[in-house]
Amino acid sequence: MWSYALRRVLLTLPTLLIVVTVCYLLLHATPGGPFDGERKVSAEVLANLQAKYHLGEPLWKQYLLYLDSLVHGDLGASFRYADWSVNDLVLRALPVSLAVGGGSLVIALIVGVVLGIAAALRRNSMVDYVLMFISNSGSAFPSFVIGPVLILVFAIGLKWLPAGGWNDFQLRYMVLPMLLLVMINVATVGRVTRASLIEVMNTPYIRTARAKGLPMRAIVMRHAMKPTLIPVVSVIGPLAISSITAAVVTESVFGLPGIGKLIVNGAANRDYTLVLGLVVLVTVVAVLLNLLVDLAYAWLDPKIRY
């Protein structure tokens, strides 16, 4: 198991290099530059800026300089945020996204699994229809529609929660963004859990457990839960990546100072180093999550051998 994990980690290095290279070339191929704005700077100031950030060097040399900084853990200096490095910006925004995105993903997994199990055990009943309607409501509407509706209902209408902003991890400012992400993710988890449990409950060993007179609670928790969770585990990686993608909309709607807002600002300002740093961060997170998912397979299914 450990040798497999080591091989997977080593294979992530070429993947990361390819992603960084492609993103680097695409960013430099787009028209304009980081210092093209409404307010034009003089030729002398522009020359000093290009010299400071090595923009006057050939593209291949700029690329090698960036890789050298990346190997040493330096994501570079931001072009548009004065006196801020990309490391500082990421370290400032990452806890916000982890708190909202990570917390919502954990809640969505718990709620989705519970709803899926309840719906599967009462298949084609009114409970099944109601639970699946609730869990599917999040996937029926896009996040940029659900977010404003939540603000209209809970912030403007009922006045229970703030409409947006961030006040040093106060829970009341995190409820609506997390609720939005939970509604989006719980639909997938609930559907996958329901379908997986229905399939597992029709297997011969579950029928044998029923014939022995075991209570349904023991059958589900002791015999059916692990094989049921294998498909659920497989969607954790894509759900985490989709949460990062949804954070672009969520953090813009609720005004959160997280990674999603940095992505929007970096792309709009053509801040090469900021966008590349965020791409590296997202790629590393995606690769690590996929690795954890593969390792979880072996724990849930003893038949798997790497």
mmCIF file of C-alpha atoms in Angstrom:
data_model
loop_
_atom_site.group_PDB
_atom_site.id
_atom_site.type_symbol
_atom_site.label_atom_id
_atom_site.label_comp_id
_atom_site.label_asym_id
_atom_site.label_seq_id
_atom_site.Cartn_x
_atom_site.Cartn_y
_atom_site.Cartn_z
ATOM 1 C CA MET A 1 0.000 0.000 0.000
ATOM 2 C CA TRP A 2 2.743 2.453 0.905
ATOM 3 C CA SER A 3 4.700 1.662 -2.282
ATOM 4 C CA TYR A 4 1.545 2.321 -4.307
ATOM 5 C CA ALA A 5 1.007 5.647 -2.533
ATOM 6 C CA LEU A 6 4.634 6.628 -3.202
ATOM 7 C CA ARG A 7 4.311 5.766 -6.900
ATOM 8 C CA ARG A 8 1.141 7.831 -7.163
ATOM 9 C CA VAL A 9 2.816 10.805 -5.498
ATOM 10 C CA LEU A 10 5.759 10.581 -7.916
ATOM 11 C CA LEU A 11 3.359 10.416 -10.872
ATOM 12 C CA THR A 12 1.770 13.676 -9.750
ATOM 13 C CA LEU A 13 4.951 15.619 -10.531
ATOM 14 C CA PRO A 14 4.694 15.242 -14.350
ATOM 15 C CA THR A 15 0.973 16.018 -14.115
ATOM 16 C CA LEU A 16 1.663 19.193 -12.180
ATOM 17 C CA LEU A 17 4.410 20.214 -14.635
ATOM 18 C CA ILE A 18 2.125 19.721 -17.637
ATOM 19 C CA VAL A 19 -0.709 21.716 -16.044
ATOM 20 C CA VAL A 20 1.613 24.590 -15.097
ATOM 21 C CA THR A 21 3.213 24.646 -18.558
ATOM 22 C CA VAL A 22 -0.087 24.682 -20.448
ATOM 23 C CA CYS A 23 -1.559 27.361 -18.171
ATOM 24 C CA TYR A 24 1.623 29.437 -18.431
ATOM 25 C CA LEU A 25 1.565 29.375 -22.231
ATOM 26 C CA LEU A 26 -2.168 30.127 -22.415
ATOM 27 C CA LEU A 27 -1.852 33.109 -20.091
ATOM 28 C CA HIS A 28 0.987 34.604 -22.104
ATOM 29 C CA ALA A 29 -0.849 33.935 -25.371
ATOM 30 C CA THR A 30 -3.851 36.065 -24.352
ATOM 31 C CA PRO A 31 -3.884 39.646 -25.678
ATOM 32 C CA GLY A 32 -2.817 42.423 -23.352
ATOM 33 C CA GLY A 33 -0.736 42.342 -20.227
ATOM 34 C CA PRO A 34 -0.965 42.801 -16.472
ATOM 35 C CA PHE A 35 -0.189 46.519 -16.711
ATOM 36 C CA ASP A 36 -2.669 47.334 -19.475
ATOM 37 C CA GLY A 37 -5.469 49.262 -17.847
ATOM 38 C CA GLU A 38 -7.575 52.348 -18.149
ATOM 39 C CA ARG A 39 -4.773 54.409 -16.680
ATOM 40 C CA LYS A 40 -1.741 54.213 -18.955
ATOM 41 C CA VAL A 41 1.683 54.435 -17.385
ATOM 42 C CA SER A 42 4.636 56.168 -18.954
ATOM 43 C CA ALA A 43 7.181 54.276 -21.033
ATOM 44 C CA GLU A 44 9.836 54.635 -18.309
ATOM 45 C CA VAL A 45 7.555 53.266 -15.586
ATOM 46 C CA LEU A 46 6.445 50.400 -17.839
ATOM 47 C CA ALA A 47 10.071 49.526 -18.597
ATOM 48 C CA ASN A 48 10.902 49.468 -14.877
ATOM 49 C CA LEU A 49 7.911 47.236 -14.160
ATOM 50 C CA GLN A 50 8.859 44.829 -16.935
ATOM 51 C CA ALA A 51 12.419 44.695 -15.659
ATOM 52 C CA LYS A 52 11.273 44.064 -12.090
ATOM 53 C CA TYR A 53 9.043 41.138 -13.081
ATOM 54 C CA HIS A 54 11.364 39.859 -15.879
ATOM 55 C CA LEU A 55 8.688 40.520 -18.514
ATOM 56 C CA GLY A 56 11.305 41.811 -20.925
ATOM 57 C CA GLU A 57 13.079 38.451 -20.974
ATOM 58 C CA PRO A 58 12.345 35.770 -23.600
ATOM 59 C CA LEU A 59 9.345 33.593 -22.776
ATOM 60 C CA TRP A 60 11.417 30.453 -22.214
ATOM 61 C CA LYS A 61 13.621 32.282 -19.725
ATOM 62 C CA GLN A 62 10.604 33.661 -17.882
ATOM 63 C CA TYR A 63 9.235 30.127 -17.700
ATOM 64 C CA LEU A 64 12.465 28.700 -16.284
ATOM 65 C CA LEU A 65 12.666 31.491 -13.714
ATOM 66 C CA TYR A 66 9.108 30.763 -12.628
ATOM 67 C CA LEU A 67 9.803 27.023 -12.318
ATOM 68 C CA ASP A 68 12.887 27.777 -10.219
ATOM 69 C CA SER A 69 10.790 29.903 -7.863
ATOM 70 C CA LEU A 70 8.074 27.250 -7.781
ATOM 71 C CA VAL A 71 10.526 24.511 -6.793
ATOM 72 C CA HIS A 72 11.621 26.666 -3.858
ATOM 73 C CA GLY A 73 8.018 27.158 -2.729
ATOM 74 C CA ASP A 74 7.780 30.736 -3.979
ATOM 75 C CA LEU A 75 4.678 31.426 -6.089
ATOM 76 C CA GLY A 76 6.030 34.820 -7.074
ATOM 77 C CA ALA A 77 4.953 38.400 -6.553
ATOM 78 C CA SER A 78 1.527 39.583 -7.561
ATOM 79 C CA PHE A 79 1.494 42.001 -10.496
ATOM 80 C CA ARG A 80 -1.593 43.906 -9.384
ATOM 81 C CA TYR A 81 -1.558 43.671 -5.577
ATOM 82 C CA ALA A 82 1.243 45.992 -4.531
ATOM 83 C CA ASP A 83 3.583 44.723 -1.797
ATOM 84 C CA TRP A 84 1.790 41.350 -1.721
ATOM 85 C CA SER A 85 3.239 38.036 -2.800
ATOM 86 C CA VAL A 86 1.044 35.255 -4.165
ATOM 87 C CA ASN A 87 1.961 33.155 -1.125
ATOM 88 C CA ASP A 88 0.591 35.859 1.171
ATOM 89 C CA LEU A 89 -2.619 36.206 -0.855
ATOM 90 C CA VAL A 90 -3.189 32.456 -0.919
ATOM 91 C CA LEU A 91 -2.483 32.038 2.801
ATOM 92 C CA ARG A 92 -4.925 34.837 3.530
ATOM 93 C CA ALA A 93 -7.728 33.499 1.312
ATOM 94 C CA LEU A 94 -7.261 29.735 1.739
ATOM 95 C CA PRO A 95 -8.651 29.461 5.326
ATOM 96 C CA VAL A 96 -11.864 31.154 4.195
ATOM 97 C CA SER A 97 -12.382 28.713 1.320
ATOM 98 C CA LEU A 98 -11.418 25.721 3.461
ATOM 99 C CA ALA A 99 -13.846 26.710 6.202
ATOM 100 C CA VAL A 100 -16.774 27.271 3.845
ATOM 101 C CA GLY A 101 -16.009 24.682 1.158
ATOM 102 C CA GLY A 102 -14.591 21.978 3.416
ATOM 103 C CA GLY A 103 -17.307 22.365 6.035
ATOM 104 C CA SER A 104 -20.076 22.290 3.442
ATOM 105 C CA LEU A 105 -18.596 19.183 1.790
ATOM 106 C CA VAL A 106 -18.526 17.279 5.103
ATOM 107 C CA ILE A 107 -22.120 18.293 5.877
ATOM 108 C CA ALA A 108 -23.238 17.366 2.340
ATOM 109 C CA LEU A 109 -21.648 13.917 2.668
ATOM 110 C CA ILE A 110 -23.345 13.228 6.001
ATOM 111 C CA VAL A 111 -26.763 14.563 4.953
ATOM 112 C CA GLY A 112 -26.562 12.974 1.491
ATOM 113 C CA VAL A 113 -25.672 9.532 2.860
ATOM 114 C CA VAL A 114 -28.476 9.690 5.456
ATOM 115 C CA LEU A 115 -31.043 10.796 2.861
ATOM 116 C CA GLY A 116 -29.846 8.184 0.385
ATOM 117 C CA ILE A 117 -30.081 5.369 2.943
ATOM 118 C CA ALA A 118 -33.548 6.467 4.078
ATOM 119 C CA ALA A 119 -34.766 6.678 0.479
ATOM 120 C CA ALA A 120 -33.286 3.292 -0.478
ATOM 121 C CA LEU A 121 -34.812 1.476 2.508
ATOM 122 C CA ARG A 122 -38.241 2.950 1.615
ATOM 123 C CA ARG A 123 -37.924 2.590 -2.130
ATOM 124 C CA ASN A 124 -40.809 3.949 -4.272
ATOM 125 C CA SER A 125 -42.651 5.179 -1.188
ATOM 126 C CA MET A 126 -43.730 8.718 -0.400
ATOM 127 C CA VAL A 127 -40.663 9.068 1.850
ATOM 128 C CA ASP A 128 -38.440 8.113 -1.100
ATOM 129 C CA TYR A 129 -40.075 10.645 -3.396
ATOM 130 C CA VAL A 130 -39.946 13.473 -0.843
ATOM 131 C CA LEU A 131 -36.315 12.837 0.153
ATOM 132 C CA MET A 132 -35.127 12.608 -3.459
ATOM 133 C CA PHE A 133 -37.059 15.780 -4.329
ATOM 134 C CA ILE A 134 -35.330 17.612 -1.488
ATOM 135 C CA SER A 135 -31.888 16.275 -2.394
ATOM 136 C CA ASN A 136 -32.337 16.918 -6.127
ATOM 137 C CA SER A 137 -33.519 20.500 -5.690
ATOM 138 C CA GLY A 138 -29.903 21.652 -5.409
ATOM 139 C CA SER A 139 -28.935 20.272 -8.818
ATOM 140 C CA ALA A 140 -32.066 21.554 -10.550
ATOM 141 C CA PHE A 141 -31.004 25.206 -10.273
ATOM 142 C CA PRO A 142 -27.575 26.807 -10.833
ATOM 143 C CA SER A 143 -25.684 28.311 -7.922
ATOM 144 C CA PHE A 144 -26.045 31.872 -9.216
ATOM 145 C CA VAL A 145 -29.832 31.441 -8.906
ATOM 146 C CA ILE A 146 -29.926 29.654 -5.532
ATOM 147 C CA GLY A 147 -27.565 32.180 -3.904
ATOM 148 C CA PRO A 148 -29.677 35.310 -4.521
ATOM 149 C CA VAL A 149 -32.831 33.384 -3.549
ATOM 150 C CA LEU A 150 -31.266 32.445 -0.200
ATOM 151 C CA ILE A 151 -30.340 36.108 0.332
ATOM 152 C CA LEU A 152 -33.883 37.235 -0.512
ATOM 153 C CA VAL A 153 -35.464 34.725 1.875
ATOM 154 C CA PHE A 154 -33.138 34.609 4.884
ATOM 155 C CA ALA A 155 -31.404 38.007 4.758
ATOM 156 C CA ILE A 156 -33.893 40.442 3.251
ATOM 157 C CA GLY A 157 -37.206 38.705 3.995
ATOM 158 C CA LEU A 158 -36.723 37.031 7.372
ATOM 159 C CA LYS A 159 -33.687 39.124 8.399
ATOM 160 C CA TRP A 160 -32.164 36.133 10.166
ATOM 161 C CA LEU A 161 -28.725 36.219 8.554
ATOM 162 C CA PRO A 162 -26.448 38.768 6.881
ATOM 163 C CA ALA A 163 -26.657 38.998 3.102
ATOM 164 C CA GLY A 164 -22.908 38.753 2.683
ATOM 165 C CA GLY A 165 -19.518 39.791 3.942
ATOM 166 C CA TRP A 166 -17.015 38.143 6.225
ATOM 167 C CA ASN A 167 -16.387 38.889 9.857
ATOM 168 C CA ASP A 168 -13.467 36.753 11.035
ATOM 169 C CA PHE A 169 -15.129 33.315 10.808
ATOM 170 C CA GLN A 170 -18.331 34.284 12.592
ATOM 171 C CA LEU A 171 -20.801 31.461 12.018
ATOM 172 C CA ARG A 172 -23.714 33.676 10.994
ATOM 173 C CA TYR A 173 -21.720 34.921 7.988
ATOM 174 C CA MET A 174 -20.877 31.343 6.946
ATOM 175 C CA VAL A 175 -24.376 29.838 7.079
ATOM 176 C CA LEU A 176 -25.749 31.002 3.709
ATOM 177 C CA PRO A 177 -22.612 30.241 1.638
ATOM 178 C CA MET A 178 -22.340 26.795 3.232
ATOM 179 C CA LEU A 179 -26.049 26.162 2.733
ATOM 180 C CA LEU A 180 -25.682 26.957 -0.958
ATOM 181 C CA LEU A 181 -22.779 24.513 -1.406
ATOM 182 C CA VAL A 182 -24.551 21.843 0.671
ATOM 183 C CA MET A 183 -27.645 22.079 -1.534
ATOM 184 C CA ILE A 184 -25.497 21.631 -4.636
ATOM 185 C CA ASN A 185 -23.472 18.662 -3.362
ATOM 186 C CA VAL A 186 -26.091 16.770 -1.362
ATOM 187 C CA ALA A 187 -28.039 15.960 -4.528
ATOM 188 C CA THR A 188 -25.162 13.958 -5.995
ATOM 189 C CA VAL A 189 -24.328 12.175 -2.744
ATOM 190 C CA GLY A 190 -27.965 11.296 -2.067
ATOM 191 C CA ARG A 191 -28.587 9.845 -5.537
ATOM 192 C CA VAL A 192 -25.364 7.815 -5.534
ATOM 193 C CA THR A 193 -25.997 6.454 -2.025
ATOM 194 C CA ARG A 194 -29.577 5.467 -2.851
ATOM 195 C CA ALA A 195 -28.644 3.644 -6.054
ATOM 196 C CA SER A 196 -25.668 1.911 -4.437
ATOM 197 C CA LEU A 197 -27.611 0.709 -1.380
ATOM 198 C CA ILE A 198 -30.485 -0.612 -3.518
ATOM 199 C CA GLU A 199 -27.983 -2.657 -5.526
ATOM 200 C CA VAL A 200 -26.195 -3.953 -2.405
ATOM 201 C CA MET A 201 -29.457 -4.919 -0.682
ATOM 202 C CA ASN A 202 -30.240 -7.271 -3.581
ATOM 203 C CA THR A 203 -26.993 -9.226 -3.277
ATOM 204 C CA PRO A 204 -26.976 -12.863 -2.047
ATOM 205 C CA TYR A 205 -25.114 -12.208 1.207
ATOM 206 C CA ILE A 206 -27.657 -9.558 2.249
ATOM 207 C CA ARG A 207 -30.494 -12.001 1.523
ATOM 208 C CA THR A 208 -28.651 -14.567 3.660
ATOM 209 C CA ALA A 209 -28.375 -12.053 6.520
ATOM 210 C CA ARG A 210 -32.127 -11.392 6.277
ATOM 211 C CA ALA A 211 -32.844 -15.112 6.291
ATOM 212 C CA LYS A 212 -30.866 -15.447 9.511
ATOM 213 C CA GLY A 213 -33.261 -12.978 11.139
ATOM 214 C CA LEU A 214 -30.801 -10.106 11.652
ATOM 215 C CA PRO A 215 -32.458 -6.724 12.268
ATOM 216 C CA MET A 216 -32.382 -4.276 9.388
ATOM 217 C CA ARG A 217 -30.190 -1.844 11.329
ATOM 218 C CA ALA A 218 -27.510 -4.511 11.814
ATOM 219 C CA ILE A 219 -27.740 -5.583 8.155
ATOM 220 C CA VAL A 220 -27.245 -2.056 6.883
ATOM 221 C CA MET A 221 -24.553 -0.912 9.301
ATOM 222 C CA ARG A 222 -22.588 -4.166 9.550
ATOM 223 C CA HIS A 223 -22.892 -5.722 6.104
ATOM 224 C CA ALA A 224 -24.162 -3.205 3.553
ATOM 225 C CA MET A 225 -22.539 0.078 4.562
ATOM 226 C CA LYS A 226 -18.965 -0.493 3.346
ATOM 227 C CA PRO A 227 -19.830 -1.673 -0.179
ATOM 228 C CA THR A 228 -22.453 1.069 -0.393
ATOM 229 C CA LEU A 229 -19.890 3.761 0.366
ATOM 230 C CA ILE A 230 -17.485 2.731 -2.439
ATOM 231 C CA PRO A 231 -19.349 4.713 -5.158
ATOM 232 C CA VAL A 232 -19.850 7.567 -2.680
ATOM 233 C CA VAL A 233 -16.115 7.749 -2.031
ATOM 234 C CA SER A 234 -15.480 7.861 -5.781
ATOM 235 C CA VAL A 235 -17.435 11.120 -6.108
ATOM 236 C CA ILE A 236 -15.667 12.915 -3.245
ATOM 237 C CA GLY A 237 -12.814 14.061 -5.501
ATOM 238 C CA PRO A 238 -15.075 15.506 -8.239
ATOM 239 C CA LEU A 239 -17.325 17.069 -5.596
ATOM 240 C CA ALA A 240 -14.348 18.791 -3.967
ATOM 241 C CA ILE A 241 -13.232 20.172 -7.337
ATOM 242 C CA SER A 242 -16.779 21.273 -8.154
ATOM 243 C CA SER A 243 -16.886 23.028 -4.777
ATOM 244 C CA ILE A 244 -13.796 24.996 -5.790
ATOM 245 C CA THR A 245 -15.482 25.847 -9.096
ATOM 246 C CA ALA A 246 -18.707 26.800 -7.326
ATOM 247 C CA ALA A 247 -16.679 28.961 -4.946
ATOM 248 C CA VAL A 248 -16.084 31.373 -7.830
ATOM 249 C CA VAL A 249 -19.821 32.092 -7.889
ATOM 250 C CA THR A 250 -20.480 31.607 -4.177
ATOM 251 C CA GLU A 251 -17.742 33.950 -2.986
ATOM 252 C CA SER A 252 -18.724 36.553 -5.570
ATOM 253 C CA VAL A 253 -22.406 36.432 -4.544
ATOM 254 C CA PHE A 254 -21.717 36.605 -0.803
ATOM 255 C CA GLY A 255 -18.591 38.794 -0.955
ATOM 256 C CA LEU A 256 -16.226 36.305 0.682
ATOM 257 C CA PRO A 257 -12.458 36.969 0.534
ATOM 258 C CA GLY A 258 -11.582 33.431 -0.564
ATOM 259 C CA ILE A 259 -9.815 31.579 -3.370
ATOM 260 C CA GLY A 260 -12.755 31.964 -5.756
ATOM 261 C CA LYS A 261 -12.629 35.739 -5.556
ATOM 262 C CA LEU A 262 -8.869 35.664 -6.137
ATOM 263 C CA ILE A 263 -9.389 33.561 -9.265
ATOM 264 C CA VAL A 264 -11.872 36.079 -10.662
ATOM 265 C CA ASN A 265 -9.668 39.077 -9.850
ATOM 266 C CA GLY A 266 -6.505 37.403 -11.129
ATOM 267 C CA ALA A 267 -8.084 36.433 -14.447
ATOM 268 C CA ALA A 268 -9.644 39.868 -14.926
ATOM 269 C CA ASN A 269 -6.370 41.662 -14.141
ATOM 270 C CA ARG A 270 -4.186 39.214 -16.129
ATOM 271 C CA ASP A 271 -2.173 38.671 -12.977
ATOM 272 C CA TYR A 272 -0.061 35.818 -14.342
ATOM 273 C CA THR A 273 1.641 34.762 -11.130
ATOM 274 C CA LEU A 274 -1.586 34.857 -9.109
ATOM 275 C CA VAL A 275 -3.511 32.740 -11.625
ATOM 276 C CA LEU A 276 -0.634 30.265 -11.945
ATOM 277 C CA GLY A 277 -0.296 29.998 -8.176
ATOM 278 C CA LEU A 278 -3.999 29.237 -7.827
ATOM 279 C CA VAL A 279 -3.779 26.670 -10.639
ATOM 280 C CA VAL A 280 -0.908 24.947 -8.820
ATOM 281 C CA LEU A 281 -2.921 24.962 -5.582
ATOM 282 C CA VAL A 282 -6.079 23.530 -7.187
ATOM 283 C CA THR A 283 -4.066 20.878 -9.062
ATOM 284 C CA VAL A 284 -2.287 19.754 -5.901
ATOM 285 C CA VAL A 285 -5.600 19.542 -4.031
ATOM 286 C CA ALA A 286 -7.199 17.538 -6.853
ATOM 287 C CA VAL A 287 -4.304 15.085 -7.071
ATOM 288 C CA LEU A 288 -4.168 14.571 -3.295
ATOM 289 C CA LEU A 289 -7.910 13.991 -3.092
ATOM 290 C CA ASN A 290 -7.779 11.431 -5.893
ATOM 291 C CA LEU A 291 -4.927 9.691 -4.080
ATOM 292 C CA LEU A 292 -6.926 9.580 -0.838
ATOM 293 C CA VAL A 293 -9.930 8.215 -2.734
ATOM 294 C CA ASP A 294 -7.832 5.392 -4.206
ATOM 295 C CA LEU A 295 -6.460 4.524 -0.776
ATOM 296 C CA ALA A 296 -9.968 4.545 0.687
ATOM 297 C CA TYR A 297 -11.028 1.934 -1.886
ATOM 298 C CA ALA A 298 -8.614 -0.572 -0.373
ATOM 299 C CA TRP A 299 -10.019 0.028 3.107
ATOM 300 C CA LEU A 300 -13.642 -0.320 1.987
ATOM 301 C CA ASP A 301 -13.086 -3.305 -0.334
ATOM 302 C CA PRO A 302 -10.491 -5.895 0.858
ATOM 303 C CA LYS A 303 -10.563 -7.544 -2.592
ATOM 304 C CA ILE A 304 -8.683 -4.596 -4.066
ATOM 305 C CA ARG A 305 -4.927 -5.215 -4.251
ATOM 306 C CA TYR A 306 -2.485 -2.669 -5.630
#
